[in-house]
Amino acid sequence: MQTMEIAAILPKMKRDLVSIFDLSKEDIEQILALSLRMREQPPVDLCKGSILASCFFEPSTRTRLSFEAAMHRLGGAVIGFSEGANTSAKKGETLSDTMRVIGGYCDIAVIRHPQEGAARLAAESCAKPVINAGDGANQHPTQTLLDLFAIRECQGKIDDLSIAIAGDLKHSRTVHSLVLALTHYGVRLYFISPEPLQLPAGCAGELRKKGVKFSFHETLEEVLPKVDILYMTRVQKERFHDPSSPIPHLKKNHLAKAKTTLRILAPLPRQEELDPAIDASPHAYYFQQAQGGLYVRMAILSLFLQKTKKGEIF
Ligand code: CP
């Protein structure tokens, strides 16, 4: 990637990343290209002197630790908390006041919160850029960027792929952001879930508006032989639990009829929907996917902190 290409997009990007629709396709492509650069040639001191506020009101392993590791890898510092119960929210402070105060201590903030819309409120309250690390069942845009990075890494492209997305499609914020981002690409989508956990009408409407071909299914078997990517999600038990709506479970024997080039992705954590016996299979790509999150979040922090030197990043 040319340095001037990166510099050229900075004025056009929004200050905050709350929804995947805050990014144009051009922005997404630039972040993916920069993520590759972060992996191959990490610029160690790019964020030296900057402070990330890592504000997690909900549990996380991958998102929180990869954002924090990304900031450390870039030479910056991290403040924050991993549960709201350790903040003055416990004493009744509003999210708006909390984020307004945190904005005075940091240069960029990442927030995860159980309520839909919390990231937007945080962005409106904080004087510094705010990145949504998951707000309720709404969106998880940085997960989507690492999902797209993984798809391109394992298949060499995003366009012209057949992609199946299985599980609790109704409550999965990773699914919502990913589906909306895929409207930028020439993909064929297959959605596999029980009817009560189907994709929200709003996401399906966006697919129709953009002319993306998609269909709904109830079993993995009817779709698996056709697809290049299988994206497995868990039941979002923290938002919903209905044992009468069991989601598809992927077992090793299902893969006998898959294309040899099929790659399985998952935002993780997994429950029983993704059999650990699959981990050793060449189809499994979910741990590499999680590793890519580090490079993608290095790219996101660099761009949203506008770390430029005379108009150039490197
Ligand atoms: N994929 C994801 O958001 O994982 P964590 O909940 O561990 O951050």
Tab-separated table of C-alpha atoms and ligand atoms in Angstrom:
chain	number	residue	atom	x	y	z
A	1	MET	CA	0.000	0.000	0.000
A	2	GLN	CA	1.259	3.471	-0.848
A	3	THR	CA	1.519	5.870	2.079
A	4	MET	CA	-0.252	8.595	0.155
A	5	GLU	CA	-3.232	6.293	-0.394
A	6	ILE	CA	-3.619	5.950	3.391
A	7	ALA	CA	-3.214	9.664	4.008
A	8	ALA	CA	-5.775	10.433	1.343
A	9	ILE	CA	-8.606	8.612	3.108
A	10	LEU	CA	-8.081	10.139	6.548
A	11	PRO	CA	-10.133	13.307	6.054
A	12	LYS	CA	-13.006	11.262	4.625
A	13	MET	CA	-13.320	8.796	7.493
A	14	LYS	CA	-15.778	9.519	10.287
A	15	ARG	CA	-14.428	10.346	13.753
A	16	ASP	CA	-16.098	7.318	15.398
A	17	LEU	CA	-16.688	3.699	14.404
A	18	VAL	CA	-20.098	2.805	15.824
A	19	SER	CA	-21.775	1.058	12.880
A	20	ILE	CA	-20.181	-0.783	9.979
A	21	PHE	CA	-22.057	1.750	7.842
A	22	ASP	CA	-19.737	4.421	9.299
A	23	LEU	CA	-17.194	2.998	6.835
A	24	SER	CA	-17.406	3.177	3.051
A	25	LYS	CA	-16.211	0.213	1.007
A	26	GLU	CA	-13.086	2.247	0.273
A	27	ASP	CA	-12.496	2.721	4.028
A	28	ILE	CA	-12.946	-1.011	4.612
A	29	GLU	CA	-10.488	-1.889	1.856
A	30	GLN	CA	-7.932	0.564	3.225
A	31	ILE	CA	-8.250	-0.917	6.731
A	32	LEU	CA	-7.794	-4.444	5.347
A	33	ALA	CA	-4.704	-3.386	3.400
A	34	LEU	CA	-3.272	-1.589	6.417
A	35	SER	CA	-3.957	-4.658	8.595
A	36	LEU	CA	-1.753	-6.706	6.301
A	37	ARG	CA	0.939	-4.072	6.632
A	38	MET	CA	0.565	-4.187	10.443
A	39	ARG	CA	1.225	-7.916	10.353
A	40	GLU	CA	4.161	-7.789	7.962
A	41	GLN	CA	5.896	-4.593	9.131
A	42	PRO	CA	4.454	-3.414	12.475
A	43	PRO	CA	5.423	0.212	13.171
A	44	VAL	CA	6.413	-0.128	16.835
A	45	ASP	CA	6.149	3.471	18.019
A	46	LEU	CA	3.337	4.755	15.816
A	47	CYS	CA	1.016	5.423	18.783
A	48	LYS	CA	3.682	6.364	21.335
A	49	GLY	CA	2.267	9.009	23.672
A	50	SER	CA	-1.357	8.091	22.962
A	51	ILE	CA	-3.748	6.560	25.488
A	52	LEU	CA	-6.483	4.033	24.727
A	53	ALA	CA	-9.417	3.846	27.182
A	54	SER	CA	-10.630	0.247	27.128
A	55	CYS	CA	-14.196	0.452	28.494
A	56	PHE	CA	-15.758	-3.000	28.768
A	57	PHE	CA	-19.129	-3.138	30.523
A	58	GLU	CA	-19.590	-6.721	29.258
A	59	PRO	CA	-17.247	-9.772	29.243
A	60	SER	CA	-14.713	-10.194	26.451
A	61	THR	CA	-11.543	-12.144	25.754
A	62	ARG	CA	-10.645	-11.509	22.114
A	63	THR	CA	-11.890	-7.994	21.530
A	64	ARG	CA	-10.602	-6.409	24.725
A	65	LEU	CA	-7.247	-8.144	24.800
A	66	SER	CA	-6.544	-7.693	21.083
A	67	PHE	CA	-7.357	-3.970	21.272
A	68	GLU	CA	-5.128	-3.604	24.325
A	69	ALA	CA	-2.349	-5.690	22.768
A	70	ALA	CA	-2.667	-3.644	19.563
A	71	MET	CA	-2.141	-0.402	21.482
A	72	HIS	CA	0.857	-1.861	23.320
A	73	ARG	CA	2.321	-3.167	20.037
A	74	LEU	CA	2.022	0.362	18.622
A	75	GLY	CA	3.843	1.856	21.598
A	76	GLY	CA	0.780	3.464	23.210
A	77	ALA	CA	-0.662	3.151	26.707
A	78	VAL	CA	-3.913	1.611	27.931
A	79	ILE	CA	-6.295	2.539	30.755
A	80	GLY	CA	-9.680	1.006	31.414
A	81	PHE	CA	-11.843	-1.595	33.045
A	82	SER	CA	-13.185	-5.026	32.191
A	83	GLU	CA	-16.517	-4.792	34.002
A	84	GLY	CA	-18.898	-1.916	34.658
A	85	ALA	CA	-19.310	-3.051	38.276
A	86	ASN	CA	-15.835	-1.661	38.991
A	87	THR	CA	-16.781	1.833	37.801
A	88	SER	CA	-18.981	4.569	39.202
A	89	ALA	CA	-21.790	3.210	37.031
A	90	LYS	CA	-22.270	1.015	40.106
A	91	LYS	CA	-23.051	4.235	42.028
A	92	GLY	CA	-25.557	5.318	39.422
A	93	GLU	CA	-23.410	7.451	37.111
A	94	THR	CA	-24.858	7.651	33.618
A	95	LEU	CA	-23.002	6.270	30.618
A	96	SER	CA	-23.044	9.742	29.133
A	97	ASP	CA	-21.270	11.275	32.170
A	98	THR	CA	-18.820	8.353	32.350
A	99	MET	CA	-17.776	8.722	28.707
A	100	ARG	CA	-17.593	12.504	28.961
A	101	VAL	CA	-15.116	12.155	31.833
A	102	ILE	CA	-13.101	9.367	30.151
A	103	GLY	CA	-12.785	11.563	27.060
A	104	GLY	CA	-10.652	13.903	29.165
A	105	TYR	CA	-8.195	11.130	30.042
A	106	CYS	CA	-7.605	9.374	26.724
A	107	ASP	CA	-7.018	9.921	23.009
A	108	ILE	CA	-9.372	7.166	21.823
A	109	ALA	CA	-11.937	4.939	23.566
A	110	VAL	CA	-13.209	1.454	22.840
A	111	ILE	CA	-16.539	0.503	24.409
A	112	ARG	CA	-18.458	-2.735	24.824
A	113	HIS	CA	-21.860	-2.502	26.465
A	114	PRO	CA	-24.887	-4.805	26.817
A	115	GLN	CA	-27.358	-2.162	25.583
A	116	GLU	CA	-28.032	-1.495	21.903
A	117	GLY	CA	-27.263	2.116	21.100
A	118	ALA	CA	-24.798	2.523	24.001
A	119	ALA	CA	-21.849	2.990	21.646
A	120	ARG	CA	-23.651	5.787	19.775
A	121	LEU	CA	-24.471	7.530	23.070
A	122	ALA	CA	-20.844	7.106	24.161
A	123	ALA	CA	-19.619	8.645	20.908
A	124	GLU	CA	-21.946	11.605	21.361
A	125	SER	CA	-20.737	12.116	24.946
A	126	CYS	CA	-16.982	11.614	24.510
A	127	ALA	CA	-14.716	14.305	23.047
A	128	LYS	CA	-12.404	11.657	21.564
A	129	PRO	CA	-12.973	8.996	18.875
A	130	VAL	CA	-15.099	6.079	20.091
A	131	ILE	CA	-14.927	2.568	18.632
A	132	ASN	CA	-17.854	0.178	19.163
A	133	ALA	CA	-16.610	-3.183	20.460
A	134	GLY	CA	-20.157	-4.596	20.567
A	135	ASP	CA	-23.402	-2.986	21.764
A	136	GLY	CA	-26.027	-5.502	22.797
A	137	ALA	CA	-27.406	-7.433	19.842
A	138	ASN	CA	-26.833	-4.490	17.516
A	139	GLN	CA	-23.378	-4.391	15.895
A	140	HIS	CA	-19.718	-5.360	16.309
A	141	PRO	CA	-18.012	-3.568	13.428
A	142	THR	CA	-14.387	-4.317	14.317
A	143	GLN	CA	-15.215	-8.042	14.443
A	144	THR	CA	-16.557	-7.653	10.914
A	145	LEU	CA	-13.323	-6.093	9.733
A	146	LEU	CA	-11.363	-9.033	11.106
A	147	ASP	CA	-13.906	-11.432	9.596
A	148	LEU	CA	-13.372	-9.842	6.167
A	149	PHE	CA	-9.606	-9.936	6.709
A	150	ALA	CA	-9.850	-13.660	7.504
A	151	ILE	CA	-12.070	-14.382	4.494
A	152	ARG	CA	-9.616	-12.699	2.138
A	153	GLU	CA	-6.641	-14.377	3.819
A	154	CYS	CA	-8.049	-17.902	3.587
A	155	GLN	CA	-9.798	-17.642	0.195
A	156	GLY	CA	-7.702	-14.961	-1.532
A	157	LYS	CA	-10.796	-12.873	-2.275
A	158	ILE	CA	-14.221	-11.836	-0.987
A	159	ASP	CA	-16.100	-11.313	-4.251
A	160	ASP	CA	-17.666	-14.353	-5.925
A	161	LEU	CA	-17.668	-16.467	-2.762
A	162	SER	CA	-20.594	-18.487	-1.423
A	163	ILE	CA	-20.858	-17.849	2.305
A	164	ALA	CA	-23.069	-19.679	4.807
A	165	ILE	CA	-23.836	-18.040	8.153
A	166	ALA	CA	-25.277	-20.369	10.787
A	167	GLY	CA	-26.602	-20.122	14.331
A	168	ASP	CA	-28.448	-17.450	16.307
A	169	LEU	CA	-28.711	-14.924	13.493
A	170	LYS	CA	-31.319	-12.867	15.292
A	171	HIS	CA	-29.241	-11.874	18.318
A	172	SER	CA	-25.687	-12.103	16.963
A	173	ARG	CA	-24.194	-8.631	16.548
A	174	THR	CA	-21.250	-10.103	14.647
A	175	VAL	CA	-23.684	-11.489	12.074
A	176	HIS	CA	-25.555	-8.199	11.689
A	177	SER	CA	-22.388	-6.181	11.023
A	178	LEU	CA	-20.927	-8.839	8.731
A	179	VAL	CA	-24.067	-9.141	6.620
A	180	LEU	CA	-24.261	-5.370	6.191
A	181	ALA	CA	-20.576	-5.204	5.200
A	182	LEU	CA	-20.988	-8.021	2.686
A	183	THR	CA	-23.518	-5.882	0.778
A	184	HIS	CA	-20.406	-4.164	-0.638
A	185	TYR	CA	-19.209	-7.419	-2.229
A	186	GLY	CA	-20.460	-9.833	-4.891
A	187	VAL	CA	-21.277	-12.750	-2.609
A	188	ARG	CA	-24.013	-15.430	-2.426
A	189	LEU	CA	-25.303	-15.862	1.136
A	190	TYR	CA	-26.987	-18.835	2.831
A	191	PHE	CA	-28.531	-18.339	6.281
A	192	ILE	CA	-28.985	-21.424	8.463
A	193	SER	CA	-31.023	-21.147	11.669
A	194	PRO	CA	-34.309	-22.198	13.235
A	195	GLU	CA	-37.085	-19.835	12.153
A	196	PRO	CA	-37.305	-17.978	15.527
A	197	LEU	CA	-33.582	-17.098	15.313
A	198	GLN	CA	-33.585	-15.935	11.699
A	199	LEU	CA	-31.786	-12.864	10.396
A	200	PRO	CA	-33.566	-9.597	11.388
A	201	ALA	CA	-35.779	-8.082	8.706
A	202	GLY	CA	-33.635	-4.937	8.619
A	203	CYS	CA	-30.540	-6.901	7.535
A	204	ALA	CA	-32.502	-8.900	4.965
A	205	GLY	CA	-33.935	-5.631	3.644
A	206	GLU	CA	-30.427	-4.208	3.125
A	207	LEU	CA	-29.438	-7.342	1.190
A	208	ARG	CA	-32.497	-6.975	-1.059
A	209	LYS	CA	-31.809	-3.275	-1.574
A	210	LYS	CA	-28.253	-4.040	-2.712
A	211	GLY	CA	-29.306	-7.005	-4.870
A	212	VAL	CA	-27.370	-9.622	-2.880
A	213	LYS	CA	-28.648	-13.169	-3.492
A	214	PHE	CA	-29.544	-15.046	-0.304
A	215	SER	CA	-31.746	-17.853	1.010
A	216	PHE	CA	-32.883	-19.278	4.344
A	217	HIS	CA	-32.268	-22.894	5.446
A	218	GLU	CA	-32.709	-25.007	8.568
A	219	THR	CA	-29.944	-27.612	8.169
A	220	LEU	CA	-26.220	-27.453	7.483
A	221	GLU	CA	-26.377	-30.522	5.255
A	222	GLU	CA	-28.401	-28.841	2.494
A	223	VAL	CA	-25.916	-25.964	2.179
A	224	LEU	CA	-22.480	-27.254	3.141
A	225	PRO	CA	-21.432	-28.763	-0.239
A	226	LYS	CA	-22.054	-25.433	-1.999
A	227	VAL	CA	-20.113	-22.978	0.128
A	228	ASP	CA	-16.578	-21.578	0.410
A	229	ILE	CA	-16.998	-20.120	3.908
A	230	LEU	CA	-19.066	-21.417	6.813
A	231	TYR	CA	-19.450	-18.833	9.613
A	232	MET	CA	-20.637	-20.548	12.811
A	233	THR	CA	-22.191	-18.576	15.673
A	234	ARG	CA	-23.357	-19.610	19.132
A	235	VAL	CA	-26.693	-19.031	20.838
A	236	GLN	CA	-26.503	-15.631	22.516
A	237	LYS	CA	-27.599	-17.002	25.900
A	238	GLU	CA	-26.929	-13.684	27.637
A	239	ARG	CA	-29.643	-12.062	25.497
A	240	PHE	CA	-32.007	-14.932	24.922
A	241	HIS	CA	-32.413	-18.590	25.768
A	242	ASP	CA	-35.061	-20.791	24.240
A	243	PRO	CA	-34.137	-24.498	24.229
A	244	SER	CA	-37.010	-25.101	21.799
A	245	SER	CA	-34.988	-23.328	19.073
A	246	PRO	CA	-31.827	-25.455	18.792
A	247	ILE	CA	-29.252	-24.019	16.401
A	248	PRO	CA	-27.263	-26.152	13.910
A	249	HIS	CA	-24.305	-28.048	15.386
A	250	LEU	CA	-21.322	-28.718	13.127
A	251	LYS	CA	-19.797	-32.184	13.518
A	252	LYS	CA	-16.738	-33.633	11.789
A	253	ASN	CA	-18.822	-36.018	9.681
A	254	HIS	CA	-20.664	-33.068	8.097
A	255	LEU	CA	-17.434	-32.070	6.381
A	256	ALA	CA	-17.230	-35.211	4.229
A	257	LYS	CA	-19.364	-33.529	1.565
A	258	ALA	CA	-17.782	-30.081	1.823
A	259	LYS	CA	-15.484	-28.572	-0.804
A	260	THR	CA	-11.836	-29.253	0.042
A	261	THR	CA	-11.343	-25.487	0.015
A	262	LEU	CA	-14.116	-24.786	2.543
A	263	ARG	CA	-12.930	-22.705	5.484
A	264	ILE	CA	-14.835	-22.492	8.769
A	265	LEU	CA	-14.887	-19.186	10.593
A	266	ALA	CA	-16.399	-18.289	13.966
A	267	PRO	CA	-16.304	-15.095	16.004
A	268	LEU	CA	-15.914	-17.278	19.136
A	269	PRO	CA	-16.388	-18.036	21.957
A	270	ARG	CA	-17.946	-21.321	20.926
A	271	GLN	CA	-20.353	-23.541	22.744
A	272	GLU	CA	-21.633	-26.872	21.481
A	273	GLU	CA	-22.292	-25.620	17.919
A	274	LEU	CA	-18.676	-26.143	16.828
A	275	ASP	CA	-17.177	-29.519	17.716
A	276	PRO	CA	-13.540	-29.230	18.951
A	277	ALA	CA	-12.800	-32.385	16.905
A	278	ILE	CA	-12.888	-30.064	13.863
A	279	ASP	CA	-10.013	-27.913	15.154
A	280	ALA	CA	-7.347	-30.148	13.578
A	281	SER	CA	-9.115	-30.179	10.216
A	282	PRO	CA	-7.695	-28.085	7.341
A	283	HIS	CA	-11.167	-26.528	7.125
A	284	ALA	CA	-10.827	-24.861	10.535
A	285	TYR	CA	-9.699	-21.238	10.344
A	286	TYR	CA	-11.242	-19.662	13.456
A	287	PHE	CA	-8.096	-19.420	15.567
A	288	GLN	CA	-6.167	-17.764	12.718
A	289	GLN	CA	-9.198	-15.480	12.356
A	290	ALA	CA	-8.919	-14.417	16.024
A	291	GLN	CA	-5.167	-13.829	15.614
A	292	GLY	CA	-5.881	-11.489	12.691
A	293	GLY	CA	-7.921	-9.345	15.063
A	294	LEU	CA	-4.673	-8.010	16.503
A	295	TYR	CA	-3.482	-6.629	13.150
A	296	VAL	CA	-6.917	-5.296	12.210
A	297	ARG	CA	-7.218	-3.466	15.538
A	298	MET	CA	-3.693	-2.050	15.126
A	299	ALA	CA	-4.880	-0.662	11.795
A	300	ILE	CA	-8.096	0.719	13.305
A	301	LEU	CA	-6.308	2.450	16.197
A	302	SER	CA	-3.723	3.972	13.845
A	303	LEU	CA	-6.330	5.303	11.476
A	304	PHE	CA	-8.787	6.648	14.032
A	305	LEU	CA	-5.931	8.263	15.985
A	306	GLN	CA	-4.854	9.828	12.671
A	307	LYS	CA	-1.245	8.909	13.327
A	308	THR	CA	0.320	10.716	10.449
A	309	LYS	CA	3.653	12.370	10.009
A	310	LYS	CA	3.633	15.055	7.346
A	311	GLY	CA	0.613	13.385	5.823
A	312	GLU	CA	2.183	9.931	5.866
A	313	ILE	CA	1.687	7.072	8.268
A	314	PHE	CA	5.013	5.315	7.786
B	1	CP	N1	-15.614	-12.317	19.034
B	1	CP	C1	-15.717	-11.672	20.233
B	1	CP	O1	-16.294	-10.569	20.320
B	1	CP	O2	-15.114	-12.296	21.265
B	1	CP	P1	-15.033	-11.736	22.751
B	1	CP	O3	-16.447	-11.665	23.284
B	1	CP	O4	-14.159	-12.680	23.493
B	1	CP	O5	-14.459	-10.342	22.669
